[in-house]
């Protein structure tokens, strides 16, 4: 190109665009092309020619790809972004030491940009994800349980089951840690299908709600999946520490004294054993760890969860422990107890699930309502 000059290169491009009546022109990479130009002004000439003659006169949308070296922020030679109609910046950052792809909308002329950063993946092609939004179920249907594979329990989500090789192992403890930015509705998108999958197969569920989650809220979520009041009262037991507030009119509410954790844990175990005998199946326990900390103190939390995990292993039950943000040291301790550890967080409004143990992978979480009830749709970050 140095020999023929920039005009010869442009003539070639213009001729080919005209001959084939191209609607798209991709220059990849313009960074390599620019290095062959003799003068910096040649860069501006090329960009100006592309915009005026190719884009506007020939009606050919042009995409110029440039590379930004690590540690630098300037795009190209500094003139391209000013004359372009749109500038998109693709970059990579880290979430819990895992790579996360970001798409920054630097500018799109004539367009209002309410969200300037998006998460994207190359799974199945290039796909960008807007911030997480709940979806409305247009035609509600009763949840269709997923059968359990041998020696495992289905999570009620085919995507989550695939990640776990079929589901959670019988007698295991799964830990779900939550970032402070994650809402109750968002983490229930992962928990509720598993709970419903148990109950609608005639198996028992013990729920110790997280702090701030009312037992009526769990019942509301359960009804979203087509569960009935009869199902809820027969198979679900809600555990709550005694409080100064008015007792809740729920026939399946078990109230704990909240003073001696050993006595209360024994009462929970008896409730679980009774439910197991009534149904003839092992049960699922969902435990809000912050509730345990608030009621009995952080110093007893590890021992309570250890005993809970041990009890589950003896009878092939399953435990899901939900741990809200903060207390990193305690989170590490609980993770060492758990057989499976997921961390749910948000970046640029996008809900992300980090599979920490076993394995290490990042997934983008969306809400899918095509079946007539909410389920998580998980897309790998690649």
CSV table of C-alpha atoms in Angstrom, one decimal:
chain,number,residue,atom,x,y,z
A,1,UNK,CA,0.0,0.0,0.0
A,2,UNK,CA,2.9,2.3,0.6
A,3,UNK,CA,3.9,1.9,-3.0
A,4,UNK,CA,0.5,2.4,-4.6
A,5,UNK,CA,-0.7,5.0,-2.1
A,6,UNK,CA,-4.0,5.4,-0.3
A,7,UNK,CA,-5.9,6.6,-3.3
A,8,UNK,CA,-5.2,3.3,-5.2
A,9,UNK,CA,-6.5,1.3,-2.2
A,10,UNK,CA,-9.6,3.5,-2.0
A,11,UNK,CA,-10.3,3.1,-5.7
A,12,UNK,CA,-10.1,-0.7,-5.4
A,13,UNK,CA,-12.6,-0.6,-2.5
A,14,UNK,CA,-15.0,1.8,-4.3
A,15,UNK,CA,-14.9,-0.3,-7.5
A,16,UNK,CA,-15.7,-3.6,-5.7
A,17,UNK,CA,-18.5,-2.1,-3.7
A,18,UNK,CA,-20.1,-0.6,-6.8
A,19,UNK,CA,-19.6,-3.8,-8.9
A,20,UNK,CA,-21.3,-6.1,-6.5
A,21,UNK,CA,-23.8,-3.5,-5.2
A,22,UNK,CA,-22.6,-4.3,-1.6
A,23,UNK,CA,-24.9,-3.3,1.3
A,24,UNK,CA,-22.2,-4.0,3.9
A,25,UNK,CA,-18.5,-3.2,3.9
A,26,UNK,CA,-16.3,-4.5,6.8
A,27,UNK,CA,-12.7,-3.3,7.1
A,28,UNK,CA,-10.9,-5.7,9.4
A,29,UNK,CA,-8.7,-4.5,10.7
A,30,UNK,CA,-8.4,-0.8,10.0
A,31,UNK,CA,-5.6,-0.7,12.6
A,32,UNK,CA,-3.4,-2.9,10.4
A,33,UNK,CA,-4.3,-0.9,7.3
A,34,UNK,CA,-3.6,2.5,9.0
A,35,UNK,CA,0.0,1.3,9.9
A,36,UNK,CA,0.7,1.2,6.2
A,37,UNK,CA,-0.2,4.8,5.5
A,38,UNK,CA,2.6,7.2,5.1
A,39,UNK,CA,0.9,10.2,6.7
A,40,UNK,CA,-1.7,10.4,9.6
A,41,UNK,CA,-3.8,12.6,7.4
A,42,UNK,CA,-4.4,9.6,5.1
A,43,UNK,CA,-6.4,8.0,7.9
A,44,UNK,CA,-8.8,10.9,8.0
A,45,UNK,CA,-9.0,10.8,4.1
A,46,UNK,CA,-10.0,7.1,4.2
A,47,UNK,CA,-12.6,7.5,6.9
A,48,UNK,CA,-14.1,10.6,5.2
A,49,UNK,CA,-14.2,8.8,1.9
A,50,UNK,CA,-15.9,5.8,3.4
A,51,UNK,CA,-18.5,7.9,5.1
A,52,UNK,CA,-19.3,10.2,2.2
A,53,UNK,CA,-19.0,8.1,-0.9
A,54,UNK,CA,-19.6,4.5,0.3
A,55,UNK,CA,-22.1,5.0,3.1
A,56,UNK,CA,-24.1,8.0,1.9
A,57,UNK,CA,-23.8,7.9,-1.9
A,58,UNK,CA,-23.7,4.2,-2.4
A,59,UNK,CA,-26.0,3.3,0.6
A,60,UNK,CA,-23.5,0.8,1.9
A,61,UNK,CA,-23.3,0.5,5.7
A,62,UNK,CA,-19.6,0.3,6.7
A,63,UNK,CA,-18.1,-1.3,9.7
A,64,UNK,CA,-14.5,-0.3,10.6
A,65,UNK,CA,-12.8,-2.6,13.1
A,66,UNK,CA,-9.9,-1.2,15.2
A,67,UNK,CA,-7.8,-2.8,17.9
A,68,UNK,CA,-6.9,-1.1,21.2
A,69,UNK,CA,-3.7,-2.3,22.8
A,70,UNK,CA,-3.9,-3.3,26.5
A,71,UNK,CA,-3.3,-0.4,28.8
A,72,UNK,CA,-4.4,2.2,26.2
A,73,UNK,CA,-7.8,4.0,26.0
A,74,UNK,CA,-7.4,6.0,22.7
A,75,UNK,CA,-9.2,4.5,19.7
A,76,UNK,CA,-7.0,4.3,16.6
A,77,UNK,CA,-5.3,7.6,15.8
A,78,UNK,CA,-8.0,9.6,17.5
A,79,UNK,CA,-9.9,10.9,14.5
A,80,UNK,CA,-12.0,7.9,13.6
A,81,UNK,CA,-14.5,8.1,16.5
A,82,UNK,CA,-15.3,11.8,15.8
A,83,UNK,CA,-16.4,11.2,12.2
A,84,UNK,CA,-18.2,7.9,12.7
A,85,UNK,CA,-21.9,7.8,13.3
A,86,UNK,CA,-21.6,5.0,15.9
A,87,UNK,CA,-18.8,3.8,18.1
A,88,UNK,CA,-19.0,0.4,19.9
A,89,UNK,CA,-16.2,-0.7,22.3
A,90,UNK,CA,-15.8,-4.4,23.0
A,91,UNK,CA,-13.7,-5.3,26.1
A,92,UNK,CA,-13.2,-7.9,28.7
A,93,UNK,CA,-13.2,-7.6,32.5
A,94,UNK,CA,-13.3,-10.1,35.3
A,95,UNK,CA,-16.0,-11.3,37.7
A,96,UNK,CA,-14.7,-13.5,40.5
A,97,UNK,CA,-11.6,-14.1,38.3
A,98,UNK,CA,-13.7,-15.3,35.4
A,99,UNK,CA,-13.6,-13.3,32.1
A,100,UNK,CA,-16.7,-11.2,31.4
A,101,UNK,CA,-17.4,-9.7,27.9
A,102,UNK,CA,-18.7,-6.1,27.9
A,103,UNK,CA,-20.1,-4.0,25.0
A,104,UNK,CA,-19.9,-0.3,25.6
A,105,UNK,CA,-22.1,2.0,23.4
A,106,UNK,CA,-19.8,5.0,23.3
A,107,UNK,CA,-22.1,6.8,20.9
A,108,UNK,CA,-24.9,6.1,18.4
A,109,UNK,CA,-25.7,9.4,16.6
A,110,UNK,CA,-29.4,10.4,16.9
A,111,UNK,CA,-30.2,7.6,19.4
A,112,UNK,CA,-31.0,8.0,23.1
A,113,UNK,CA,-29.0,5.5,25.1
A,114,UNK,CA,-30.6,4.5,28.4
A,115,UNK,CA,-28.1,1.7,28.9
A,116,UNK,CA,-24.5,2.3,27.7
A,117,UNK,CA,-23.0,-1.0,28.8
A,118,UNK,CA,-24.2,-4.5,27.9
A,119,UNK,CA,-23.0,-8.0,28.6
A,120,UNK,CA,-22.4,-10.2,25.6
A,121,UNK,CA,-21.3,-13.7,24.8
A,122,UNK,CA,-20.1,-15.6,21.8
A,123,UNK,CA,-22.1,-18.7,22.7
A,124,UNK,CA,-23.9,-19.7,19.5
A,125,UNK,CA,-22.8,-16.4,17.9
A,126,UNK,CA,-22.6,-12.8,19.0
A,127,UNK,CA,-25.4,-12.0,21.4
A,128,UNK,CA,-25.7,-9.0,23.8
A,129,UNK,CA,-28.0,-9.0,26.8
A,130,UNK,CA,-30.0,-6.1,28.2
A,131,UNK,CA,-30.5,-5.6,31.9
A,132,UNK,CA,-32.6,-8.4,33.6
A,133,UNK,CA,-36.3,-7.8,33.6
A,134,UNK,CA,-39.1,-9.9,35.0
A,135,UNK,CA,-41.5,-11.3,32.4
A,136,UNK,CA,-45.3,-11.7,32.6
A,137,UNK,CA,-46.7,-15.2,32.2
A,138,UNK,CA,-49.4,-14.8,29.6
A,139,UNK,CA,-50.9,-18.3,29.8
A,140,UNK,CA,-50.2,-19.7,33.3
A,141,UNK,CA,-49.9,-23.5,33.5
A,142,UNK,CA,-49.2,-26.0,36.3
A,143,UNK,CA,-45.5,-26.8,36.7
A,144,UNK,CA,-44.5,-30.0,35.0
A,145,UNK,CA,-42.0,-31.8,37.3
A,146,UNK,CA,-38.7,-33.1,35.9
A,147,UNK,CA,-38.0,-36.7,36.8
A,148,UNK,CA,-34.9,-37.3,38.9
A,149,UNK,CA,-31.9,-39.1,37.5
A,150,UNK,CA,-30.3,-41.9,39.5
A,151,UNK,CA,-28.9,-40.7,42.8
A,152,UNK,CA,-29.8,-37.1,42.1
A,153,UNK,CA,-32.6,-34.6,42.6
A,154,UNK,CA,-33.6,-32.4,39.7
A,155,UNK,CA,-33.4,-28.7,40.3
A,156,UNK,CA,-36.6,-28.2,38.3
A,157,UNK,CA,-34.6,-26.3,35.7
A,158,UNK,CA,-33.2,-28.3,32.7
A,159,UNK,CA,-30.4,-25.7,32.2
A,160,UNK,CA,-29.3,-25.9,35.8
A,161,UNK,CA,-29.6,-29.7,35.8
A,162,UNK,CA,-27.3,-29.8,32.7
A,163,UNK,CA,-24.7,-27.8,34.6
A,164,UNK,CA,-24.8,-30.1,37.5
A,165,UNK,CA,-24.8,-33.3,35.5
A,166,UNK,CA,-28.4,-34.1,36.0
A,167,UNK,CA,-29.2,-32.3,39.3
A,168,UNK,CA,-28.0,-32.1,42.9
A,169,UNK,CA,-26.7,-35.3,44.5
A,170,UNK,CA,-28.9,-37.0,47.1
A,171,UNK,CA,-27.7,-36.2,50.6
A,172,UNK,CA,-25.9,-33.0,49.5
A,173,UNK,CA,-25.9,-29.3,50.5
A,174,UNK,CA,-26.0,-26.6,47.8
A,175,UNK,CA,-24.9,-23.1,48.8
A,176,UNK,CA,-26.3,-20.1,46.9
A,177,UNK,CA,-24.5,-16.8,47.9
A,178,UNK,CA,-26.1,-13.6,46.8
A,179,UNK,CA,-24.6,-10.2,45.9
A,180,UNK,CA,-26.2,-7.2,47.6
A,181,UNK,CA,-27.6,-6.1,44.3
A,182,UNK,CA,-29.7,-9.2,43.8
A,183,UNK,CA,-33.4,-9.0,44.7
A,184,UNK,CA,-35.6,-11.6,46.3
A,185,UNK,CA,-37.5,-12.2,43.1
A,186,UNK,CA,-34.3,-12.7,41.2
A,187,UNK,CA,-32.8,-15.5,43.4
A,188,UNK,CA,-36.2,-17.1,43.7
A,189,UNK,CA,-36.0,-17.7,40.0
A,190,UNK,CA,-33.4,-20.4,40.8
A,191,UNK,CA,-35.0,-21.7,44.1
A,192,UNK,CA,-38.7,-21.9,43.3
A,193,UNK,CA,-38.5,-24.4,40.4
A,194,UNK,CA,-36.5,-26.8,42.6
A,195,UNK,CA,-38.9,-26.4,45.5
A,196,UNK,CA,-42.0,-26.9,43.3
A,197,UNK,CA,-40.4,-29.9,41.6
A,198,UNK,CA,-40.2,-31.6,45.0
A,199,UNK,CA,-43.7,-30.7,46.2
A,200,UNK,CA,-45.5,-31.6,43.0
A,201,UNK,CA,-44.0,-35.0,43.2
A,202,UNK,CA,-45.5,-35.6,46.6
A,203,UNK,CA,-42.3,-34.8,48.6
A,204,UNK,CA,-41.8,-32.6,51.6
A,205,UNK,CA,-40.3,-29.2,51.8
A,206,UNK,CA,-39.0,-27.3,54.9
A,207,UNK,CA,-38.5,-23.6,54.4
A,208,UNK,CA,-36.6,-21.3,56.7
A,209,UNK,CA,-37.1,-18.0,55.0
A,210,UNK,CA,-34.3,-15.4,54.7
A,211,UNK,CA,-34.7,-12.3,56.8
A,212,UNK,CA,-37.3,-10.0,55.3
A,213,UNK,CA,-39.0,-12.8,53.3
A,214,UNK,CA,-42.5,-13.3,54.7
A,215,UNK,CA,-43.9,-16.9,54.6
A,216,UNK,CA,-46.8,-15.5,52.6
A,217,UNK,CA,-44.3,-14.5,49.9
A,218,UNK,CA,-43.1,-18.1,49.4
A,219,UNK,CA,-46.7,-19.2,49.2
A,220,UNK,CA,-47.4,-16.6,46.5
A,221,UNK,CA,-44.4,-17.8,44.5
A,222,UNK,CA,-45.6,-21.4,44.8
A,223,UNK,CA,-49.0,-20.5,43.4
A,224,UNK,CA,-47.3,-19.0,40.4
A,225,UNK,CA,-46.2,-22.5,39.4
A,226,UNK,CA,-49.7,-23.9,39.6
A,227,UNK,CA,-49.3,-25.2,43.2
A,228,UNK,CA,-52.5,-25.4,45.2
A,229,UNK,CA,-53.4,-24.5,48.8
A,230,UNK,CA,-53.8,-28.3,49.4
A,231,UNK,CA,-50.3,-29.0,48.1
A,232,UNK,CA,-48.8,-26.2,50.1
A,233,UNK,CA,-50.5,-27.2,53.4
A,234,UNK,CA,-49.7,-30.9,53.0
A,235,UNK,CA,-46.1,-30.9,51.8
A,236,UNK,CA,-44.6,-27.6,53.0
A,237,UNK,CA,-43.5,-26.6,56.5
A,238,UNK,CA,-42.5,-23.0,57.2
A,239,UNK,CA,-40.1,-22.6,60.1
A,240,UNK,CA,-40.0,-19.2,61.9
A,241,UNK,CA,-38.5,-18.0,65.1
A,242,UNK,CA,-41.0,-16.6,67.6
A,243,UNK,CA,-41.3,-12.8,67.3
A,244,UNK,CA,-43.2,-9.9,68.8
A,245,UNK,CA,-45.3,-9.6,65.7
A,246,UNK,CA,-48.7,-11.2,65.3
A,247,UNK,CA,-48.7,-15.0,64.6
A,248,UNK,CA,-49.4,-15.7,60.9
A,249,UNK,CA,-52.5,-17.8,60.1
A,250,UNK,CA,-50.8,-20.6,58.4
A,251,UNK,CA,-51.6,-24.2,59.4
A,252,UNK,CA,-48.2,-25.4,58.3
A,253,UNK,CA,-46.2,-22.8,60.2
A,254,UNK,CA,-43.8,-24.2,62.8
A,255,UNK,CA,-42.7,-21.6,65.4
A,256,UNK,CA,-39.3,-21.9,67.2
A,257,UNK,CA,-38.5,-20.4,70.6
A,258,UNK,CA,-35.4,-18.8,69.2
A,259,UNK,CA,-33.4,-19.1,72.5
A,260,UNK,CA,-31.6,-22.5,72.5
A,261,UNK,CA,-30.4,-23.4,69.0
A,262,UNK,CA,-29.9,-27.0,70.0
A,263,UNK,CA,-33.5,-27.4,71.1
A,264,UNK,CA,-34.8,-25.6,68.0
A,265,UNK,CA,-32.6,-27.6,65.6
A,266,UNK,CA,-34.0,-30.8,67.2
A,267,UNK,CA,-37.5,-29.5,66.6
A,268,UNK,CA,-36.7,-28.9,63.0
A,269,UNK,CA,-35.2,-32.4,62.6
A,270,UNK,CA,-38.4,-33.9,64.1
A,271,UNK,CA,-40.5,-31.9,61.7
A,272,UNK,CA,-38.4,-33.2,58.8
A,273,UNK,CA,-38.6,-36.8,60.0
A,274,UNK,CA,-42.4,-36.6,60.4
A,275,UNK,CA,-42.7,-35.1,56.9
A,276,UNK,CA,-40.5,-37.9,55.5
A,277,UNK,CA,-42.7,-40.6,57.2
A,278,UNK,CA,-45.9,-39.0,56.0
A,279,UNK,CA,-44.8,-38.7,52.3
A,280,UNK,CA,-42.6,-41.7,52.1
A,281,UNK,CA,-39.8,-39.6,50.5
A,282,UNK,CA,-36.8,-37.7,51.5
A,283,UNK,CA,-37.3,-33.9,51.9
A,284,UNK,CA,-35.7,-30.7,50.6
A,285,UNK,CA,-34.7,-28.0,53.1
A,286,UNK,CA,-34.2,-24.4,52.1
A,287,UNK,CA,-32.4,-22.4,54.7
A,288,UNK,CA,-31.9,-18.7,54.9
A,289,UNK,CA,-28.5,-18.4,56.6
A,290,UNK,CA,-29.0,-14.8,57.6
A,291,UNK,CA,-32.0,-15.8,59.6
A,292,UNK,CA,-29.9,-18.3,61.5
A,293,UNK,CA,-27.3,-15.6,62.2
A,294,UNK,CA,-29.9,-13.1,63.3
A,295,UNK,CA,-31.6,-15.6,65.7
A,296,UNK,CA,-28.7,-17.5,67.1
A,297,UNK,CA,-25.5,-15.5,66.3
A,298,UNK,CA,-22.8,-16.0,63.8
A,299,UNK,CA,-20.7,-18.1,66.2
A,300,UNK,CA,-23.3,-20.9,66.0
A,301,UNK,CA,-24.0,-20.8,62.3
A,302,UNK,CA,-21.2,-23.1,61.2
A,303,UNK,CA,-22.2,-25.8,63.7
A,304,UNK,CA,-25.9,-25.6,62.8
A,305,UNK,CA,-25.2,-26.0,59.1
A,306,UNK,CA,-22.7,-28.8,59.7
A,307,UNK,CA,-25.3,-30.8,61.7
A,308,UNK,CA,-28.0,-30.0,59.0
A,309,UNK,CA,-25.7,-31.2,56.2
A,310,UNK,CA,-24.8,-34.4,58.2
A,311,UNK,CA,-28.5,-35.1,58.9
A,312,UNK,CA,-29.3,-34.7,55.2
A,313,UNK,CA,-26.6,-37.1,54.2
A,314,UNK,CA,-28.0,-39.8,56.5
A,315,UNK,CA,-31.4,-39.9,54.9
A,316,UNK,CA,-30.5,-38.9,51.3
A,317,UNK,CA,-32.2,-35.5,51.7
A,318,UNK,CA,-31.1,-32.2,50.1
A,319,UNK,CA,-30.3,-28.8,51.6
A,320,UNK,CA,-30.1,-25.4,49.8
A,321,UNK,CA,-28.5,-22.7,52.0
A,322,UNK,CA,-29.1,-19.1,50.9
A,323,UNK,CA,-26.4,-16.7,52.0
A,324,UNK,CA,-26.8,-12.9,51.4
A,325,UNK,CA,-23.9,-10.5,50.7
A,326,UNK,CA,-21.3,-9.7,53.4
A,327,UNK,CA,-19.4,-11.9,56.0
A,328,UNK,CA,-16.9,-13.2,53.5
A,329,UNK,CA,-15.0,-15.3,56.0
A,330,UNK,CA,-18.2,-17.1,57.1
A,331,UNK,CA,-19.1,-17.5,53.4
A,332,UNK,CA,-15.8,-19.3,52.8
A,333,UNK,CA,-16.4,-21.6,55.8
A,334,UNK,CA,-19.9,-22.5,54.6
A,335,UNK,CA,-18.6,-23.1,51.1
A,336,UNK,CA,-16.2,-25.7,52.5
A,337,UNK,CA,-19.2,-27.6,53.9
A,338,UNK,CA,-21.2,-27.4,50.7
A,339,UNK,CA,-21.0,-29.9,47.9
A,340,UNK,CA,-22.2,-27.3,45.3
A,341,UNK,CA,-21.6,-23.5,45.4
A,342,UNK,CA,-23.2,-20.9,43.2
A,343,UNK,CA,-22.8,-17.2,43.4
A,344,UNK,CA,-25.5,-14.9,42.0
A,345,UNK,CA,-24.5,-11.3,41.1
A,346,UNK,CA,-25.3,-8.5,38.8
A,347,UNK,CA,-23.2,-6.5,36.3
A,348,UNK,CA,-24.6,-3.7,34.1
A,349,UNK,CA,-28.0,-4.8,35.2
A,350,UNK,CA,-27.5,-8.3,33.9
A,351,UNK,CA,-28.0,-11.2,36.3
A,352,UNK,CA,-25.0,-13.6,36.4
A,353,UNK,CA,-24.6,-17.0,37.9
A,354,UNK,CA,-21.0,-18.1,38.9
A,355,UNK,CA,-20.6,-21.8,39.3
A,356,UNK,CA,-17.8,-21.9,41.9
A,357,UNK,CA,-17.9,-25.5,43.1
A,358,UNK,CA,-17.5,-28.0,41.5
A,359,UNK,CA,-16.1,-26.5,38.4
A,360,UNK,CA,-15.7,-22.8,37.5
A,361,UNK,CA,-17.9,-21.1,34.9
A,362,UNK,CA,-20.1,-18.0,34.4
A,363,UNK,CA,-23.6,-18.0,33.1
A,364,UNK,CA,-26.0,-15.2,32.1
A,365,UNK,CA,-29.5,-15.6,33.7
A,366,UNK,CA,-32.7,-14.7,31.9
A,367,UNK,CA,-36.3,-15.4,32.8
A,368,UNK,CA,-38.1,-17.8,30.5
A,369,UNK,CA,-41.9,-18.0,30.7
A,370,UNK,CA,-42.7,-20.0,27.6
A,371,UNK,CA,-43.8,-23.1,29.6
A,372,UNK,CA,-46.4,-21.1,31.5
A,373,UNK,CA,-44.3,-20.4,34.6
A,374,UNK,CA,-40.9,-18.8,35.3
A,375,UNK,CA,-37.8,-20.8,34.8
A,376,UNK,CA,-34.1,-19.7,34.6
A,377,UNK,CA,-32.5,-19.6,31.1
A,378,UNK,CA,-28.8,-19.9,31.5
A,379,UNK,CA,-26.4,-19.0,28.7
A,380,UNK,CA,-22.6,-19.7,29.1
A,381,UNK,CA,-20.2,-16.8,29.0
A,382,UNK,CA,-17.6,-17.8,26.3
